[in-house]
Amino acid sequence: MLNKLQQQIVSLVCNEDGASRADLARLTGMSKAAIGTIVKELLADGILQESDIPASGGQGRPSVTLSLAPDAAYAIGISFIDNQLVMVLANGKGEILLERNLIPASGIPPLVQQLANEIAAMLEQSAIDRQHLMGVGLALSAFIDASQSVCVQSALMGWHQVPLAELLSKATGGLPVVVENDTRALAIHEKTFGLLRKQDSAVVISHGSGIGSAAVIHGRIWRGAHGGAGEIAHCTIVPAGKPCRCGKRGCLDTIASLTAIFEQARMEGIDATSLSELEAMARKGHSAAVHILHQAGDALGMAIANQIHNNDPAAIMLAHQPEHFQGLLNTVMQQAIETNLLPGMAGKTPLIYRALEPNSWALAAASVAIIHVLFPEY
Ligand SMILES: [Zn+2]
């Protein structure tokens, strides 16, 4: 386990994607000698590695930069999205070494056993020493408790108060297991290894079969007092609107999620299985397709504007499905953001688009497991 000063240095090295000892002294305000001592410990423990960057013009001494050693940490990340079980074994640089795509077993005990079997098989295949595995992370579309161990509620999976971390830890002979809401896992991954590294504040909105959000405030993820921060999918957008799977009515999810978009399309007799198909129909002037995308974009934009009003983040990241997000849905969403913002706040918050791959959530879950050990106060 790293001490607080070591955590601070490792965290800065991750944020800067390679920093010199002089950079670390400047960023922390600590003396070069103090930085040198901490870096020496981290190099000896195999957490950091050094690499030489040649001086510009080939003159003078090369500068030595520090980065997280790929072998410093391994973790297994697991996601369940759209009835697909994805498992990855990743290293401390967020690189995937092994991947499994499976159909999840139904029922909690068979599923936990399936996960334990696959984890054992992946460890055997990779020949990684169990001692070097920091743990297992699970990303779920769910309300997770503040201790990151219990799935309190998942409307998608129909789970209620499932102590998933404890069950999986027992089944794997005591491996550390941490459970995280999927969008929050993605925000943690992006803040530590990805596009949000330089942002002190940001809101991640994920758009897929469901909708999620997660806020980074002062460089840290905000979980809320009870673990429920970021539940925008079930914010009421249309009072007394359509019934939602959560039991309420008029939630954002009932209008703007892909599930809702395709369901409305079916009700209008439109045979579209992807957003691209629906966008193509809208471009040709199909009025029902235009209406559905308009309504969804409007609701999504309104929800994002509310997030900007609530947190005034430095950036909004929109994590979307691999297919393009550049059609009518996006245009209407952008218009709705600007229309619903106070004039003084309009045009100030950059929107970062992040296309998700099928393994993005599992990789994010692996990052959560690594960060949980490296920076437990994150
Ligand atoms: Zn709802």
GROMACS .gro file of C-alpha atoms in nm, residues 12-362:
model
  351
   12LEU     CA    1   0.073   1.337  -1.061
   13VAL     CA    2   0.282   1.106  -1.281
   14CYS     CA    3  -0.043   0.955  -1.418
   15ASN     CA    4  -0.195   1.300  -1.474
   16GLU     CA    5   0.110   1.438  -1.652
   17ASP     CA    6   0.171   1.127  -1.863
   18GLY     CA    7   0.538   1.135  -1.780
   19ALA     CA    8   0.689   1.391  -1.545
   20SER     CA    9   1.048   1.469  -1.448
   21ARG     CA   10   1.163   1.503  -1.087
   22ALA     CA   11   1.185   1.880  -1.147
   23ASP     CA   12   0.821   1.884  -1.270
   24LEU     CA   13   0.712   1.700  -0.955
   25ALA     CA   14   0.901   1.945  -0.731
   26ARG     CA   15   0.734   2.238  -0.909
   27LEU     CA   16   0.385   2.082  -0.898
   28THR     CA   17   0.401   1.983  -0.529
   29GLY     CA   18   0.611   2.270  -0.394
   30MET     CA   19   0.836   2.008  -0.231
   31SER     CA   20   1.217   2.019  -0.246
   32LYS     CA   21   1.399   1.824  -0.517
   33ALA     CA   22   1.570   1.621  -0.246
   34ALA     CA   23   1.235   1.518  -0.092
   35ILE     CA   24   1.097   1.425  -0.435
   36GLY     CA   25   1.416   1.228  -0.506
   37THR     CA   26   1.366   1.018  -0.193
   38ILE     CA   27   1.002   0.933  -0.269
   39VAL     CA   28   1.079   0.856  -0.635
   40LYS     CA   29   1.365   0.627  -0.528
   41GLU     CA   30   1.122   0.425  -0.311
   42LEU     CA   31   0.867   0.401  -0.594
   43LEU     CA   32   1.133   0.291  -0.844
   44ALA     CA   33   1.261   0.028  -0.599
   45ASP     CA   34   0.905  -0.105  -0.550
   46GLY     CA   35   0.856  -0.128  -0.928
   47ILE     CA   36   0.565   0.119  -0.924
   48LEU     CA   37   0.736   0.381  -1.143
   49GLN     CA   38   0.979   0.346  -1.431
   50GLU     CA   39   1.229   0.589  -1.582
   51SER     CA   40   1.281   0.668  -1.947
   52ASP     CA   41   1.524   0.902  -2.120
   53ILE     CA   42   1.384   1.173  -2.345
   54PRO     CA   43   1.663   1.309  -2.571
   55ALA     CA   44   1.731   1.681  -2.526
   56SER     CA   45   1.596   1.899  -2.807
   57GLY     CA   46   1.839   1.934  -3.099
   58GLY     CA   47   2.036   1.638  -2.970
   59GLN     CA   48   2.248   1.868  -2.754
   60GLY     CA   49   2.302   1.835  -2.380
   61ARG     CA   50   2.188   1.575  -2.132
   62PRO     CA   51   1.870   1.377  -2.199
   63SER     CA   52   1.592   1.445  -1.947
   64VAL     CA   53   1.460   1.157  -1.741
   65THR     CA   54   1.083   1.123  -1.719
   66LEU     CA   55   0.886   0.901  -1.487
   67SER     CA   56   0.580   0.698  -1.571
   68LEU     CA   57   0.374   0.422  -1.414
   69ALA     CA   58   0.547   0.088  -1.476
   70PRO     CA   59   0.326  -0.146  -1.684
   71ASP     CA   60   0.405  -0.431  -1.444
   72ALA     CA   61   0.328  -0.221  -1.135
   73ALA     CA   62  -0.029  -0.338  -1.123
   74TYR     CA   63  -0.265  -0.577  -1.295
   75ALA     CA   64  -0.640  -0.595  -1.250
   76ILE     CA   65  -0.937  -0.777  -1.394
   77GLY     CA   66  -1.228  -0.562  -1.504
   78ILE     CA   67  -1.580  -0.693  -1.561
   79SER     CA   68  -1.885  -0.531  -1.718
   80PHE     CA   69  -2.240  -0.643  -1.788
   81ILE     CA   70  -2.393  -0.430  -2.060
   82ASP     CA   71  -2.685  -0.537  -2.277
   83ASN     CA   72  -2.663  -0.898  -2.152
   84GLN     CA   73  -2.298  -0.922  -2.258
   85LEU     CA   74  -2.037  -1.016  -2.002
   86VAL     CA   75  -1.699  -0.864  -2.090
   87MET     CA   76  -1.390  -0.944  -1.885
   88VAL     CA   77  -1.044  -0.795  -1.939
   89LEU     CA   78  -0.707  -0.837  -1.774
   90ALA     CA   79  -0.533  -0.498  -1.788
   91ASN     CA   80  -0.202  -0.357  -1.668
   92GLY     CA   81  -0.131  -0.035  -1.478
   93LYS     CA   82  -0.111   0.163  -1.803
   94GLY     CA   83  -0.467   0.073  -1.898
   95GLU     CA   84  -0.353  -0.174  -2.167
   96ILE     CA   85  -0.566  -0.486  -2.224
   97LEU     CA   86  -0.369  -0.812  -2.212
   98LEU     CA   87  -0.657  -1.061  -2.227
   99GLU     CA   88  -1.026  -1.031  -2.308
  100ARG     CA   89  -1.329  -1.257  -2.278
  101ASN     CA   90  -1.677  -1.193  -2.425
  102LEU     CA   91  -1.942  -1.421  -2.275
  103ILE     CA   92  -2.312  -1.458  -2.206
  104PRO     CA   93  -2.362  -1.408  -1.831
  105ALA     CA   94  -2.512  -1.699  -1.636
  106SER     CA   95  -2.856  -1.615  -1.500
  107GLY     CA   96  -2.908  -1.597  -1.125
  108ILE     CA   97  -2.659  -1.453  -0.876
  109PRO     CA   98  -2.489  -1.776  -0.747
  110PRO     CA   99  -2.428  -1.923  -1.098
  111LEU     CA  100  -2.303  -1.585  -1.219
  112VAL     CA  101  -2.058  -1.547  -0.928
  113GLN     CA  102  -1.929  -1.900  -0.994
  114GLN     CA  103  -1.892  -1.824  -1.365
  115LEU     CA  104  -1.691  -1.510  -1.286
  116ALA     CA  105  -1.467  -1.694  -1.037
  117ASN     CA  106  -1.397  -1.971  -1.293
  118GLU     CA  107  -1.312  -1.720  -1.567
  119ILE     CA  108  -1.086  -1.518  -1.335
  120ALA     CA  109  -0.893  -1.835  -1.245
  121ALA     CA  110  -0.864  -1.927  -1.614
  122MET     CA  111  -0.742  -1.577  -1.712
  123LEU     CA  112  -0.478  -1.578  -1.437
  124GLU     CA  113  -0.358  -1.919  -1.553
  125GLN     CA  114  -0.348  -1.815  -1.920
  126SER     CA  115  -0.160  -1.490  -1.849
  127ALA     CA  116   0.088  -1.657  -1.613
  128ILE     CA  117   0.065  -1.347  -1.393
  129ASP     CA  118   0.144  -1.410  -1.030
  130ARG     CA  119  -0.172  -1.376  -0.820
  131GLN     CA  120   0.032  -1.147  -0.587
  132HIS     CA  121   0.059  -0.889  -0.869
  133LEU     CA  122  -0.316  -0.879  -0.925
  134MET     CA  123  -0.443  -0.568  -0.745
  135GLY     CA  124  -0.797  -0.694  -0.757
  136VAL     CA  125  -1.117  -0.721  -0.954
  137GLY     CA  126  -1.343  -0.433  -1.054
  138LEU     CA  127  -1.704  -0.464  -1.166
  139ALA     CA  128  -1.884  -0.189  -1.357
  140LEU     CA  129  -2.261  -0.214  -1.333
  141SER     CA  130  -2.547  -0.003  -1.458
  142ALA     CA  131  -2.670   0.029  -1.104
  143PHE     CA  132  -2.697   0.225  -0.781
  144ILE     CA  133  -2.389   0.115  -0.585
  145ASP     CA  134  -2.351   0.178  -0.210
  146ALA     CA  135  -2.091   0.425  -0.084
  147SER     CA  136  -1.852   0.144   0.023
  148GLN     CA  137  -1.844   0.020  -0.339
  149SER     CA  138  -1.941  -0.333  -0.243
  150VAL     CA  139  -2.319  -0.371  -0.266
  151CYS     CA  140  -2.536  -0.334  -0.575
  152VAL     CA  141  -2.824  -0.155  -0.404
  153GLN     CA  142  -3.050  -0.143  -0.709
  154SER     CA  143  -3.021  -0.222  -1.077
  155ALA     CA  144  -3.334  -0.166  -1.282
  156LEU     CA  145  -3.159  -0.319  -1.586
  157MET     CA  146  -3.065  -0.644  -1.411
  158GLY     CA  147  -3.350  -0.656  -1.161
  159TRP     CA  148  -3.103  -0.677  -0.870
  160HIS     CA  149  -3.176  -0.545  -0.522
  161GLN     CA  150  -2.925  -0.534  -0.231
  162VAL     CA  151  -2.678  -0.781  -0.385
  163PRO     CA  152  -2.346  -0.794  -0.187
  164LEU     CA  153  -2.155  -0.867  -0.507
  165ALA     CA  154  -1.805  -0.771  -0.386
  166GLU     CA  155  -1.826  -1.003  -0.085
  167LEU     CA  156  -1.971  -1.294  -0.287
  168LEU     CA  157  -1.706  -1.271  -0.560
  169SER     CA  158  -1.421  -1.217  -0.315
  170LYS     CA  159  -1.524  -1.539  -0.131
  171ALA     CA  160  -1.557  -1.732  -0.456
  172THR     CA  161  -1.206  -1.625  -0.568
  173GLY     CA  162  -1.032  -1.718  -0.244
  174GLY     CA  163  -1.016  -1.363  -0.109
  175LEU     CA  164  -0.923  -1.141  -0.406
  176PRO     CA  165  -1.005  -0.773  -0.338
  177VAL     CA  166  -1.325  -0.691  -0.530
  178VAL     CA  167  -1.470  -0.345  -0.583
  179VAL     CA  168  -1.804  -0.263  -0.747
  180GLU     CA  169  -1.871   0.068  -0.920
  181ASN     CA  170  -2.149   0.231  -1.116
  182ASP     CA  171  -2.057   0.202  -1.486
  183THR     CA  172  -2.050   0.573  -1.575
  184ARG     CA  173  -1.858   0.652  -1.257
  185ALA     CA  174  -1.606   0.380  -1.347
  186LEU     CA  175  -1.563   0.541  -1.688
  187ALA     CA  176  -1.515   0.885  -1.528
  188ILE     CA  177  -1.249   0.742  -1.292
  189HIS     CA  178  -1.071   0.576  -1.586
  190GLU     CA  179  -1.081   0.892  -1.800
  191LYS     CA  180  -0.968   1.112  -1.511
  192THR     CA  181  -0.670   0.887  -1.431
  193PHE     CA  182  -0.561   0.749  -1.770
  194GLY     CA  183  -0.774   0.915  -2.038
  195LEU     CA  184  -0.903   1.238  -2.190
  196LEU     CA  185  -0.995   1.403  -1.857
  197ARG     CA  186  -0.649   1.376  -1.696
  198LYS     CA  187  -0.591   1.752  -1.711
  199GLN     CA  188  -0.941   1.848  -1.591
  200ASP     CA  189  -0.995   1.939  -1.229
  201SER     CA  190  -1.370   1.915  -1.280
  202ALA     CA  191  -1.583   1.740  -1.541
  203VAL     CA  192  -1.915   1.565  -1.589
  204VAL     CA  193  -1.933   1.242  -1.788
  205ILE     CA  194  -2.267   1.159  -1.951
  206SER     CA  195  -2.299   0.809  -2.095
  207HIS     CA  196  -2.558   0.749  -2.364
  208GLY     CA  197  -2.650   0.393  -2.456
  209SER     CA  198  -2.935   0.156  -2.379
  210GLY     CA  199  -2.952   0.356  -2.055
  211ILE     CA  200  -2.817   0.699  -1.956
  212GLY     CA  201  -2.573   0.771  -1.675
  213SER     CA  202  -2.365   1.053  -1.539
  214ALA     CA  203  -2.070   1.102  -1.306
  215ALA     CA  204  -1.904   1.416  -1.177
  216VAL     CA  205  -1.536   1.481  -1.104
  217ILE     CA  206  -1.501   1.767  -0.857
  218HIS     CA  207  -1.159   1.899  -0.739
  219GLY     CA  208  -0.999   1.607  -0.925
  220ARG     CA  209  -1.201   1.346  -0.736
  221ILE     CA  210  -1.510   1.148  -0.821
  222TRP     CA  211  -1.825   1.261  -0.641
  223ARG     CA  212  -2.025   0.962  -0.517
  224GLY     CA  213  -2.281   1.147  -0.303
  225ALA     CA  214  -2.361   1.089   0.064
  226HIS     CA  215  -2.533   0.755  -0.009
  227GLY     CA  216  -2.361   0.652  -0.334
  228GLY     CA  217  -2.644   0.779  -0.554
  229ALA     CA  218  -2.484   1.084  -0.719
  230GLY     CA  219  -2.530   1.103  -1.096
  231GLU     CA  220  -2.861   0.921  -1.134
  232ILE     CA  221  -2.972   1.147  -1.419
  233ALA     CA  222  -3.144   0.864  -1.606
  234HIS     CA  223  -3.426   0.885  -1.356
  235CYS     CA  224  -3.453   1.263  -1.328
  236THR     CA  225  -3.804   1.367  -1.424
  237ILE     CA  226  -3.806   1.540  -1.762
  238VAL     CA  227  -4.181   1.510  -1.836
  239PRO     CA  228  -4.398   1.529  -1.521
  240ALA     CA  229  -4.652   1.240  -1.524
  241GLY     CA  230  -4.495   1.121  -1.852
  242LYS     CA  231  -4.440   0.765  -1.974
  243PRO     CA  232  -4.391   0.492  -1.710
  244CYS     CA  233  -4.024   0.407  -1.650
  245ARG     CA  234  -3.880   0.066  -1.558
  246CYS     CA  235  -3.776   0.224  -1.224
  247GLY     CA  236  -4.141   0.267  -1.126
  248LYS     CA  237  -4.157   0.645  -1.173
  249ARG     CA  238  -4.288   0.836  -1.472
  250GLY     CA  239  -4.137   1.071  -1.730
  251CYS     CA  240  -3.771   0.994  -1.653
  252LEU     CA  241  -3.498   1.103  -1.899
  253ASP     CA  242  -3.445   0.733  -1.975
  254THR     CA  243  -3.801   0.701  -2.113
  255ILE     CA  244  -3.729   0.956  -2.388
  256ALA     CA  245  -3.358   0.979  -2.467
  257SER     CA  246  -3.201   0.635  -2.406
  258LEU     CA  247  -3.140   0.412  -2.708
  259THR     CA  248  -3.388   0.165  -2.558
  260ALA     CA  249  -3.655   0.439  -2.557
  261ILE     CA  250  -3.560   0.566  -2.903
  262PHE     CA  251  -3.590   0.219  -3.062
  263GLU     CA  252  -3.909   0.141  -2.871
  264GLN     CA  253  -4.072   0.460  -3.000
  265ALA     CA  254  -3.948   0.381  -3.350
  266ARG     CA  255  -4.112   0.034  -3.331
  267MET     CA  256  -4.438   0.192  -3.214
  268GLU     CA  257  -4.424   0.418  -3.521
  269GLY     CA  258  -4.373   0.113  -3.742
  270ILE     CA  259  -4.008   0.201  -3.813
  271ASP     CA  260  -3.782  -0.100  -3.856
  272ALA     CA  261  -3.450   0.048  -3.739
  273THR     CA  262  -3.197  -0.142  -3.530
  274SER     CA  263  -2.928   0.126  -3.509
  275LEU     CA  264  -2.908   0.498  -3.451
  276SER     CA  265  -2.737   0.538  -3.791
  277GLU     CA  266  -3.042   0.386  -3.966
  278LEU     CA  267  -3.281   0.614  -3.781
  279GLU     CA  268  -3.060   0.917  -3.854
  280ALA     CA  269  -3.054   0.822  -4.224
  281MET     CA  270  -3.436   0.809  -4.228
  282ALA     CA  271  -3.452   1.151  -4.057
  283ARG     CA  272  -3.216   1.295  -4.321
  284LYS     CA  273  -3.457   1.175  -4.591
  285GLY     CA  274  -3.740   1.359  -4.413
  286HIS     CA  275  -3.920   1.071  -4.238
  287SER     CA  276  -4.134   1.276  -3.999
  288ALA     CA  277  -4.164   1.015  -3.720
  289ALA     CA  278  -3.786   0.955  -3.722
  290VAL     CA  279  -3.729   1.332  -3.706
  291HIS     CA  280  -3.976   1.364  -3.417
  292ILE     CA  281  -3.822   1.079  -3.213
  293LEU     CA  282  -3.464   1.210  -3.254
  294HIS     CA  283  -3.577   1.565  -3.185
  295GLN     CA  284  -3.752   1.469  -2.864
  296ALA     CA  285  -3.454   1.262  -2.746
  297GLY     CA  286  -3.196   1.531  -2.834
  298ASP     CA  287  -3.404   1.797  -2.662
  299ALA     CA  288  -3.433   1.593  -2.341
  300LEU     CA  289  -3.063   1.500  -2.343
  301GLY     CA  290  -2.960   1.864  -2.399
  302MET     CA  291  -3.186   1.983  -2.120
  303ALA     CA  292  -3.036   1.727  -1.881
  304ILE     CA  293  -2.680   1.832  -1.979
  305ALA     CA  294  -2.768   2.202  -1.932
  306ASN     CA  295  -2.894   2.114  -1.582
  307GLN     CA  296  -2.564   1.940  -1.510
  308ILE     CA  297  -2.374   2.252  -1.622
  309HIS     CA  298  -2.593   2.469  -1.398
  310ASN     CA  299  -2.543   2.233  -1.103
  311ASN     CA  300  -2.165   2.188  -1.127
  312ASP     CA  301  -2.023   2.437  -1.381
  313PRO     CA  302  -1.766   2.173  -1.486
  314ALA     CA  303  -1.457   2.254  -1.694
  315ALA     CA  304  -1.582   2.001  -1.955
  316ILE     CA  305  -1.866   1.765  -2.034
  317MET     CA  306  -1.769   1.427  -2.177
  318LEU     CA  307  -2.037   1.255  -2.383
  319ALA     CA  308  -1.961   0.883  -2.394
  320HIS     CA  309  -2.165   0.731  -2.674
  321GLN     CA  310  -2.201   0.410  -2.872
  322PRO     CA  311  -1.940   0.337  -3.142
  323GLU     CA  312  -2.175   0.442  -3.422
  324HIS     CA  313  -2.160   0.809  -3.515
  325PHE     CA  314  -2.315   1.077  -3.295
  326GLN     CA  315  -2.311   1.356  -3.549
  327GLY     CA  316  -2.669   1.358  -3.680
  328LEU     CA  317  -2.995   1.523  -3.580
  329LEU     CA  318  -2.983   1.382  -3.225
  330ASN     CA  319  -2.651   1.562  -3.169
  331THR     CA  320  -2.757   1.888  -3.337
  332VAL     CA  321  -3.079   1.914  -3.136
  333MET     CA  322  -2.893   1.818  -2.818
  334GLN     CA  323  -2.637   2.097  -2.871
  335GLN     CA  324  -2.914   2.348  -2.941
  336ALA     CA  325  -3.103   2.239  -2.628
  337ILE     CA  326  -2.791   2.279  -2.415
  338GLU     CA  327  -2.744   2.639  -2.531
  339THR     CA  328  -3.116   2.724  -2.512
  340ASN     CA  329  -3.148   2.599  -2.156
  341LEU     CA  330  -2.834   2.763  -2.017
  342LEU     CA  331  -2.823   3.105  -1.854
  343PRO     CA  332  -2.680   3.349  -2.113
  344GLY     CA  333  -2.372   3.403  -1.896
  345MET     CA  334  -2.298   3.029  -1.892
  346ALA     CA  335  -2.364   2.950  -2.257
  347GLY     CA  336  -2.076   2.850  -2.483
  348LYS     CA  337  -1.827   2.806  -2.200
  349THR     CA  338  -1.829   2.430  -2.141
  350PRO     CA  339  -1.653   2.222  -2.408
  351LEU     CA  340  -1.822   1.898  -2.507
  352ILE     CA  341  -1.576   1.608  -2.545
  353TYR     CA  342  -1.711   1.317  -2.750
  354ARG     CA  343  -1.588   0.973  -2.651
  355ALA     CA  344  -1.690   0.676  -2.870
  356LEU     CA  345  -1.720   0.365  -2.655
  357GLU     CA  346  -1.596   0.022  -2.762
  358PRO     CA  347  -1.760  -0.297  -2.634
  359ASN     CA  348  -1.468  -0.344  -2.390
  360SER     CA  349  -1.452   0.019  -2.267
  361TRP     CA  350  -1.662  -0.052  -1.956
  362ALA     CA  351  -1.460  -0.357  -1.852
   0.00000   0.00000   0.00000
